[in-house]
Short mmCIF file of C-alpha atoms in Angstrom, two decimals:
data_model
loop_
_atom_site.label_atom_id
_atom_site.label_comp_id
_atom_site.label_asym_id
_atom_site.label_seq_id
_atom_site.Cartn_x
_atom_site.Cartn_y
_atom_site.Cartn_z
CA MET A 1 24.93 -7.56 49.04
CA LEU A 2 23.04 -6.85 52.17
CA SER A 3 20.93 -3.80 52.33
CA SER A 4 21.83 -1.37 55.00
CA THR A 5 19.72 1.40 56.32
CA SER A 6 20.86 4.55 57.92
CA ALA A 7 18.30 6.83 59.46
CA GLY A 8 15.62 5.17 57.31
CA TYR A 9 17.51 5.60 54.01
CA ASP A 10 18.80 2.75 51.87
CA THR A 11 22.54 3.20 51.37
CA THR A 12 23.11 0.07 49.24
CA LEU A 13 23.47 1.98 45.97
CA ARG A 14 26.03 4.32 47.46
CA SER A 15 28.34 1.38 47.98
CA PHE A 16 28.30 0.69 44.22
CA ASP A 17 28.60 4.20 42.88
CA THR A 18 30.86 6.46 44.80
CA THR A 19 31.35 8.92 41.96
CA PRO A 20 30.33 12.36 43.09
CA VAL A 21 27.67 13.93 40.92
CA THR A 22 29.07 16.96 39.22
CA THR A 23 27.89 19.17 36.42
CA GLU A 24 30.44 17.57 34.11
CA THR A 25 29.19 14.02 34.76
CA LEU A 26 25.58 15.12 34.31
CA HIS A 27 26.52 16.85 31.07
CA ALA A 28 28.39 13.75 29.80
CA HIS A 29 25.47 11.50 30.73
CA ASN A 30 22.99 13.84 29.01
CA GLN A 31 25.23 13.89 25.92
CA GLN A 32 25.21 10.07 25.80
CA LEU A 33 21.42 10.05 26.12
CA ALA A 34 21.09 12.65 23.36
CA GLU A 35 23.33 10.64 21.01
CA SER A 36 21.40 7.47 21.78
CA LEU A 37 18.12 9.27 21.11
CA GLU A 38 19.41 10.64 17.80
CA GLU A 39 20.51 7.14 16.77
CA CYS A 40 17.05 5.77 17.63
CA LEU A 41 15.37 8.54 15.62
CA ARG A 42 17.61 7.81 12.60
CA GLU A 43 16.73 4.13 12.85
CA ILE A 44 13.01 4.98 13.06
CA GLU A 45 13.30 7.13 9.93
CA LEU A 46 15.08 4.32 8.09
CA LEU A 47 12.37 1.87 9.14
CA LYS A 48 9.68 4.30 7.96
CA LEU A 49 11.44 4.60 4.59
CA GLU A 50 11.75 0.81 4.32
CA LEU A 51 8.06 0.40 5.18
CA HIS A 52 7.09 3.02 2.58
CA GLN A 53 9.15 1.21 -0.07
CA LYS A 54 7.47 -2.09 0.81
CA VAL A 55 4.02 -0.48 0.57
CA ILE A 56 4.90 0.87 -2.87
CA ARG A 57 6.16 -2.57 -3.94
CA ILE A 58 2.93 -4.20 -2.72
CA GLU A 59 0.88 -1.66 -4.69
CA GLU A 60 2.99 -2.37 -7.79
CA LEU A 61 2.47 -6.11 -7.39
CA GLU A 62 -1.28 -5.66 -6.91
CA ALA A 63 -1.43 -3.51 -10.05
CA LEU A 64 0.59 -6.11 -11.94
CA CYS A 65 -1.72 -8.85 -10.70
CA ASP A 66 -4.75 -6.83 -11.85
CA THR A 67 -3.08 -6.25 -15.21
CA ASN A 68 -2.36 -9.96 -15.61
CA THR A 69 -5.96 -10.81 -14.71
CA ASN A 70 -7.20 -8.31 -17.28
CA MET A 71 -4.78 -9.70 -19.88
CA VAL A 72 -6.03 -13.23 -19.23
CA ALA A 73 -9.63 -12.04 -19.56
CA THR A 74 -8.76 -10.22 -22.79
CA ASP A 75 -6.98 -13.30 -24.18
CA ALA A 76 -9.97 -15.43 -23.24
CA ALA A 77 -12.38 -12.97 -24.85
CA THR A 78 -10.33 -12.97 -28.04
CA ALA A 79 -10.19 -16.75 -28.00
CA SER A 80 -13.94 -17.03 -27.47
CA MET A 81 -14.63 -14.68 -30.36
CA SER A 82 -12.29 -16.72 -32.55
CA CYS A 83 -14.06 -19.91 -31.50
CA LEU A 84 -17.43 -18.34 -32.25
CA THR A 85 -16.20 -17.27 -35.67
CA MET A 86 -14.91 -20.76 -36.40
CA GLU A 87 -18.15 -22.39 -35.24
CA SER A 88 -20.36 -20.03 -37.22
CA GLY A 89 -19.13 -21.62 -40.45
CA GLU A 90 -18.13 -18.36 -42.08
CA PRO A 91 -15.85 -19.13 -45.00
CA GLU A 92 -12.39 -17.70 -44.72
CA SER A 93 -11.09 -15.67 -47.61
CA GLU A 94 -8.03 -17.01 -49.40
CA SER A 95 -5.92 -14.19 -48.05
CA GLU A 96 -6.82 -15.24 -44.50
CA SER A 97 -6.24 -18.95 -45.03
CA GLU A 98 -3.34 -20.40 -43.10
CA SER A 99 -1.49 -23.64 -43.28
CA GLU A 100 -3.05 -26.44 -41.26
CA SER A 101 -0.25 -26.52 -38.68
CA GLU A 102 -0.51 -22.78 -38.04
CA SER A 103 -4.27 -23.12 -37.66
CA GLU A 104 -3.87 -25.95 -35.16
CA SER A 105 -1.33 -24.01 -33.10
CA LYS A 106 -3.68 -21.02 -33.10
CA GLU A 107 -6.52 -23.21 -31.83
CA PHE A 108 -4.29 -24.59 -29.09
CA ALA A 109 -3.34 -21.03 -28.10
CA GLN A 110 -7.02 -20.09 -27.94
CA LEU A 111 -7.79 -23.14 -25.85
CA GLY A 112 -4.89 -22.23 -23.57
CA ALA A 113 -6.31 -18.73 -23.13
CA LEU A 114 -9.69 -20.21 -22.23
CA LEU A 115 -8.08 -22.52 -19.70
CA LYS A 116 -6.18 -19.59 -18.16
CA VAL A 117 -9.50 -17.98 -17.30
CA GLU A 118 -10.58 -21.02 -15.34
CA GLU A 119 -7.18 -21.29 -13.59
CA ALA A 120 -7.10 -17.59 -12.74
CA GLY A 121 -10.52 -17.80 -11.14
CA ILE A 122 -11.74 -14.63 -12.80
CA PRO A 123 -15.19 -13.68 -11.50
CA ALA A 124 -17.97 -13.95 -14.06
CA GLU A 125 -18.77 -10.24 -13.83
CA HIS A 126 -15.30 -9.42 -15.23
CA LEU A 127 -15.78 -11.62 -18.27
CA PRO A 128 -17.12 -9.88 -21.39
CA ASP A 129 -20.53 -10.62 -22.88
CA PHE A 130 -20.55 -11.61 -26.57
CA LEU A 131 -23.57 -12.10 -28.79
CA GLY A 132 -26.01 -12.25 -25.90
CA PHE A 133 -24.24 -14.82 -23.77
CA SER A 134 -21.31 -14.61 -21.42
CA LEU A 135 -17.93 -16.20 -21.83
CA LYS A 136 -18.62 -18.19 -18.65
CA GLU A 137 -21.70 -19.73 -20.26
CA PHE A 138 -19.62 -20.48 -23.34
CA LEU A 139 -16.96 -22.20 -21.22
CA ASP A 140 -19.59 -24.15 -19.30
CA ASP A 141 -21.03 -25.45 -22.58
CA MET A 142 -17.62 -26.73 -23.75
#
């Protein structure tokens, strides 16, 4: 549409909206704006709640990851102590003797725990120190 000017004023918009401005129309428009604002605020609160829940979930996962890392380190430490005991040549008492298959499966479990440490990439400072040398040194010697 062509713009028209009358006494220096642009009258183009008047051709589109000929509704007279009354108190009622202003009130209705303000009511629509208020409802829209309330809806936006509710949505913001829901997004905040969702974000908070995700932050909590991330913290839980980080704690679980730390727990798993500690469990792997504990399993590896137990396995290394068992390996040290086996290598030291200490005789087992008859009450502690196991069948050969159980003993083999136990050794495989210990080896698995040692391998978990390497796979998990646990820093050397988190590995326990046994009998004057670290578990990392023990693993390096294997």
